[in-house]
mmCIF file of C-alpha atoms in Angstrom:
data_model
loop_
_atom_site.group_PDB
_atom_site.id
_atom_site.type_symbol
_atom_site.label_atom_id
_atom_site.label_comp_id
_atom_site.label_asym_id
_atom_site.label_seq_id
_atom_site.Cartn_x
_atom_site.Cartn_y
_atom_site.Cartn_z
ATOM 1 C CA UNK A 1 118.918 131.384 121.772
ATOM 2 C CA UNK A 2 117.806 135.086 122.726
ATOM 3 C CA UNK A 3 114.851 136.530 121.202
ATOM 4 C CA UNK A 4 113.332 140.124 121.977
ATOM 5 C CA UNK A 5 110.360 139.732 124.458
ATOM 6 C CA UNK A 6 107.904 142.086 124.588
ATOM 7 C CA UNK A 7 105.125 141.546 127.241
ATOM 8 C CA UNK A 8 103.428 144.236 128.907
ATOM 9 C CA UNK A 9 99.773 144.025 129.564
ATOM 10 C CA UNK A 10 99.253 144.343 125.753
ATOM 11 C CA UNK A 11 96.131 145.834 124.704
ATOM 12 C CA UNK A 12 93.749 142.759 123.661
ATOM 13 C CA UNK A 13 91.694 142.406 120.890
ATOM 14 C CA UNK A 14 88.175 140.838 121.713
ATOM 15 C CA UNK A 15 89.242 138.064 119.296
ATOM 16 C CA UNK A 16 92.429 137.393 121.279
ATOM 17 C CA UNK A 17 90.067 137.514 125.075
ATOM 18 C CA UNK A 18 87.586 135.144 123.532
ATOM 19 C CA UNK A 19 90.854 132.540 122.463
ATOM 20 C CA UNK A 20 92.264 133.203 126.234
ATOM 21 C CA UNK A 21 88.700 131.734 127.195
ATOM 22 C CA UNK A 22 88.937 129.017 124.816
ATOM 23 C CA UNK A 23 92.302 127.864 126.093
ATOM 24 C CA UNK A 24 91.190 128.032 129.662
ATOM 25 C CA UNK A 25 88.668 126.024 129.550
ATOM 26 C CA UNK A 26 90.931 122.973 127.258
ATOM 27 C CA UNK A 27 93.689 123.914 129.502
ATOM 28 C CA UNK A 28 91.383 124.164 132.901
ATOM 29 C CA UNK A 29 90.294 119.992 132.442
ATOM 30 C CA UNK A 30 93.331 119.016 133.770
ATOM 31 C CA UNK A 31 93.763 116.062 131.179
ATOM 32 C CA UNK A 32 97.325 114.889 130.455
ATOM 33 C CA UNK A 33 99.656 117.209 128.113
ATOM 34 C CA UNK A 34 99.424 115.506 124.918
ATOM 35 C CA UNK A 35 95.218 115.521 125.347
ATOM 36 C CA UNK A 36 96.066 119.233 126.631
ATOM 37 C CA UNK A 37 97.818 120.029 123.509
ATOM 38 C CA UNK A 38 95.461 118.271 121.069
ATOM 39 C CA UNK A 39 92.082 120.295 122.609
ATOM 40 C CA UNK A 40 94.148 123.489 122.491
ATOM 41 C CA UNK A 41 95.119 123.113 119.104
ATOM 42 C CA UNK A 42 90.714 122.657 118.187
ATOM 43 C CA UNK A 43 90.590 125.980 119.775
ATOM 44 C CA UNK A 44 93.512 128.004 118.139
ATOM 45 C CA UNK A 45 92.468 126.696 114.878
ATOM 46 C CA UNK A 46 89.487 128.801 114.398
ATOM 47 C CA UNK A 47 90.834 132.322 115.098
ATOM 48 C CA UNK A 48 94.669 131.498 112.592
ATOM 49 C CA UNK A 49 94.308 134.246 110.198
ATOM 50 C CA UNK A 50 91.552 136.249 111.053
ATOM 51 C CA UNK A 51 92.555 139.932 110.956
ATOM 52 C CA UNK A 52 91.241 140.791 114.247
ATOM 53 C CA UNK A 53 93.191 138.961 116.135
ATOM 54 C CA UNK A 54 96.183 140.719 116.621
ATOM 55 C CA UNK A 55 97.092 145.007 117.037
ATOM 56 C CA UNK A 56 99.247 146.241 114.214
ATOM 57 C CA UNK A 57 102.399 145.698 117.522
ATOM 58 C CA UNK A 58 101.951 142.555 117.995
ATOM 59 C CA UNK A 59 102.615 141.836 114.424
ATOM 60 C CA UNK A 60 106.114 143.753 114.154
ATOM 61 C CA UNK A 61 109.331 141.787 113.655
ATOM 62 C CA UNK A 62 112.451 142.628 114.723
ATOM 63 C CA UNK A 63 114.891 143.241 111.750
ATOM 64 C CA UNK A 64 118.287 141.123 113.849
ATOM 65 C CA UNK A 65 116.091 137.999 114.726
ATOM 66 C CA UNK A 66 112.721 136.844 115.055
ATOM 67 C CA UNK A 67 110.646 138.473 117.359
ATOM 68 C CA UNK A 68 108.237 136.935 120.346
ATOM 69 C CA UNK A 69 105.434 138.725 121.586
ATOM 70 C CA UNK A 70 103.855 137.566 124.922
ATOM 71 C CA UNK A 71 100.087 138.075 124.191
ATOM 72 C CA UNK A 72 98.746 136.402 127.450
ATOM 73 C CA UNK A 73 100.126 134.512 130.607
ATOM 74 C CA UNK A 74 97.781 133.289 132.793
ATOM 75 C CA UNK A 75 97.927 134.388 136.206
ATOM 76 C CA UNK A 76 98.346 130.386 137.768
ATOM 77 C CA UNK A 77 101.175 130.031 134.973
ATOM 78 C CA UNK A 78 99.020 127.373 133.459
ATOM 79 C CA UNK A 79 99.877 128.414 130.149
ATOM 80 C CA UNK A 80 100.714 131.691 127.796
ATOM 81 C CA UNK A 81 99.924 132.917 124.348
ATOM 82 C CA UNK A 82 102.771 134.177 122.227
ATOM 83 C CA UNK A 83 102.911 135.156 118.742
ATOM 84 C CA UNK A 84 106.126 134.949 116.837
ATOM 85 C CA UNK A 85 106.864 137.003 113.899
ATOM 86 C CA UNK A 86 109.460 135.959 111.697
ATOM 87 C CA UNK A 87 111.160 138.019 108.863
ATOM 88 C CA UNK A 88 112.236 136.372 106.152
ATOM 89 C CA UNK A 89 115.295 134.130 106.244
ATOM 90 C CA UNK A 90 115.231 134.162 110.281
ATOM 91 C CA UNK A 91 115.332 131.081 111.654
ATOM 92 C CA UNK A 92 115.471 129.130 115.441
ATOM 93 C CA UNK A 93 118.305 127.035 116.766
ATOM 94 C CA UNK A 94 117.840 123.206 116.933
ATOM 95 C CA UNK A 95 115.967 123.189 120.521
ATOM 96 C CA UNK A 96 113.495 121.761 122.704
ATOM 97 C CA UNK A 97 111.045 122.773 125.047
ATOM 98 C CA UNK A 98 109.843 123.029 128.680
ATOM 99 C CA UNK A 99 106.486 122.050 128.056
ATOM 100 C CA UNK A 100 103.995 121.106 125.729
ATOM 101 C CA UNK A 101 103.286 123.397 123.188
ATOM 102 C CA UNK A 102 100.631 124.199 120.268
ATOM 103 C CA UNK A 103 101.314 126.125 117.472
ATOM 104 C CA UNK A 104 99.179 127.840 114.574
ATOM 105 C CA UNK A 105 100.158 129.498 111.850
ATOM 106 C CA UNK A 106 98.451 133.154 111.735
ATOM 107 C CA UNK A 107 99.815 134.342 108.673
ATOM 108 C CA UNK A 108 102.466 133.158 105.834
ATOM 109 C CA UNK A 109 104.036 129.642 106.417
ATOM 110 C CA UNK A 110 107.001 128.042 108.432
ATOM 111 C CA UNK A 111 109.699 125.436 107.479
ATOM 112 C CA UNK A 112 110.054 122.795 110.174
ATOM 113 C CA UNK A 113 112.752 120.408 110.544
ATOM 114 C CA UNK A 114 112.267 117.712 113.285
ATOM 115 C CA UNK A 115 115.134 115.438 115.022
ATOM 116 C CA UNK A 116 115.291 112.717 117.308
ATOM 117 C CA UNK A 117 118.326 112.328 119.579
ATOM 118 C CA UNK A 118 120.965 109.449 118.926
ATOM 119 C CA UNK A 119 122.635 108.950 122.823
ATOM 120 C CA UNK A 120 126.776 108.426 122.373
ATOM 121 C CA UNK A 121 128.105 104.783 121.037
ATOM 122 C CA UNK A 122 130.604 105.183 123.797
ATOM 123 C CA UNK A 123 130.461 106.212 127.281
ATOM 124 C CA UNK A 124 132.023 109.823 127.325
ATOM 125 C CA UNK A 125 131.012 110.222 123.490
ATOM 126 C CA UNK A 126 128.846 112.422 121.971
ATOM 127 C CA UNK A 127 125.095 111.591 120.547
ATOM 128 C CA UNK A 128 123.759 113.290 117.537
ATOM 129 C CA UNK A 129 120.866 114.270 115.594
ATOM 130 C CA UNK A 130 119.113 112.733 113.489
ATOM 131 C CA UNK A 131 116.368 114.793 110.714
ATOM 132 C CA UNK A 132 112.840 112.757 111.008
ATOM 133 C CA UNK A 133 110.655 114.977 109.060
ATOM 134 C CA UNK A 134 110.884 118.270 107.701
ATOM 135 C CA UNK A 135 107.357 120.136 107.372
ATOM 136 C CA UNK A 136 106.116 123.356 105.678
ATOM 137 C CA UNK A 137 103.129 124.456 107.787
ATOM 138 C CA UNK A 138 101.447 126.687 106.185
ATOM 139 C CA UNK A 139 98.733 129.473 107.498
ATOM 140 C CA UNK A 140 95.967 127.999 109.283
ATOM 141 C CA UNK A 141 97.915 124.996 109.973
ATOM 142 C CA UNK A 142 98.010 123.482 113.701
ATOM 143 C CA UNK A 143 100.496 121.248 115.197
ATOM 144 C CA UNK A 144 101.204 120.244 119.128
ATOM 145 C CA UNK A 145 103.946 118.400 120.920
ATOM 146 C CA UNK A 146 104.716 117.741 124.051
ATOM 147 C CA UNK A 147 108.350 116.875 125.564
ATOM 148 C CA UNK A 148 110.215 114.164 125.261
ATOM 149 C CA UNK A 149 110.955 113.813 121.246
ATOM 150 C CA UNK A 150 110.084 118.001 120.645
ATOM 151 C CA UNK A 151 113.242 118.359 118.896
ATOM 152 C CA UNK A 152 113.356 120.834 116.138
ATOM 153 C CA UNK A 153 114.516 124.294 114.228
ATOM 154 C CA UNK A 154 111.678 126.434 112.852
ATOM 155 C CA UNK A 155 112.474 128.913 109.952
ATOM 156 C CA UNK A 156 110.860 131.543 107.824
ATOM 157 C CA UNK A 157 112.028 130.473 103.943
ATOM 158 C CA UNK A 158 109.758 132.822 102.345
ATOM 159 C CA UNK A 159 109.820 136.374 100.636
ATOM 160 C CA UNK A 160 107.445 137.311 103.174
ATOM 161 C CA UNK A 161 106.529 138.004 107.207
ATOM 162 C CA UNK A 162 105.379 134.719 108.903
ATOM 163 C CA UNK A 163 103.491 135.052 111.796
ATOM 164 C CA UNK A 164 102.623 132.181 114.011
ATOM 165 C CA UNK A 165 100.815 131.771 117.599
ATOM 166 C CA UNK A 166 102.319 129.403 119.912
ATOM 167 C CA UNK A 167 100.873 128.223 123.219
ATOM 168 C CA UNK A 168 102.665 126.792 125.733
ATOM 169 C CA UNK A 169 101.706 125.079 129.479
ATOM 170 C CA UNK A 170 104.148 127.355 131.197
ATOM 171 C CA UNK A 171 104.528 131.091 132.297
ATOM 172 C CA UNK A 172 105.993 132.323 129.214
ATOM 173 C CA UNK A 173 106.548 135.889 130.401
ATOM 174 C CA UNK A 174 107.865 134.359 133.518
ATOM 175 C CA UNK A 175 110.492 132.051 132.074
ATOM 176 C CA UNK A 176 111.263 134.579 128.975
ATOM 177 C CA UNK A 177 111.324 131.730 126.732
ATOM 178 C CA UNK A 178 109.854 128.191 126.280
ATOM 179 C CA UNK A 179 113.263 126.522 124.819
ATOM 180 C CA UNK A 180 114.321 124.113 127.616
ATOM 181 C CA UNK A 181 117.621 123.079 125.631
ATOM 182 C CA UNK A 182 119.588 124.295 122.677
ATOM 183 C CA UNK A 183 121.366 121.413 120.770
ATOM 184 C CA UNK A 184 124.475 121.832 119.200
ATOM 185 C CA UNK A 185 125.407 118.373 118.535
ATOM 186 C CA UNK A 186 125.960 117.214 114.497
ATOM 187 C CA UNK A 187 122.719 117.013 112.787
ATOM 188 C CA UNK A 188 121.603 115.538 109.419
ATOM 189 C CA UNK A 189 121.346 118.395 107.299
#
């Protein structure tokens, strides 16, 4: 699952510095990931959808797939700030990730389907997925995960551009990507 990266010492909007802060200082008490997540998420939820957030490039999409835009990764690798922007019909693979992750919808909504792994009956077999929950998150809506049991596919169902901020506790810009594993085992629908 390839998307196009673009991170180059972006310009910054004083919105976008002042959520940086925010997300250092949740990120800089050094609590476990799923406290982490849940502090991060009180501090992205304030900024979703206000138009000063992002620069007119960090909102364009990428007509082929969506596209990820690496707003911020802090220089310890702590954690990064990426917004996604997702055309319509565009959609992820069934993945997981390599850390724990926060995500906020800036602007539209996103479809969620969620999956929990079934291990092989057999030894040598293959597991498969199984659907938990499927979500529509719409904007200003905050969720936050952290690995084991992050299995899911995100899409865009609507007419219209989603855009969504994700934060993850890795080096985004380092790694290219937070997906730690693409599943293509069978899946309930």
């Amino acid at each position: 699952m390839t998307t196009p990266t673009t991170y180059r010492a972006a310009r910054t909007t004083e919105r976008l510095a002042a959520l940086v802060a925010d997300v250092r200082e949740a990120v800089g008490r050094g609590l476990p990931p799923d406290l982490t997540a849940y502090l991060v998420g009180e501090r992205l939820a304030p900024h979703l959808g206000a138009a000063d957030l992002l620069t007119a490039e960090q909102c364009e999409g990428d007509p082929d797939r969506y596209r990820q835009h690496v707003l911020h990764a802090e220089s310890d690798g702590s954690f990064s700030i990426v917004a996604l922007v997702w055309l319509p019909g565009q959609r992820t693979s069934v993945h997981d990730h390599v850390s724990w992750c926060v995500t906020g919808v800036h602007e539209g909504e996103e479809h969620e389907r969620r999956y929990r792994l079934v291990p092989a009956a057999e030894p040598g077999g293959s597991g498969r997925l199984v659907a938990t929950e499927d979500v529509v998150n719409p904007r200003g809506s905050v969720c936050g995960f952290a690995p084991p049991g992050d299995i899911h596919r995100v899409w865009n169902a609507c007419g219209t551009r989603a855009i969504s901020l994700h934060v993850y506790g890795a080096d985004i810009a380092r790694l290219g990507s937070s997906v730690r594993r693409v599943y293509e085992l069978p899946a309930d629908r």
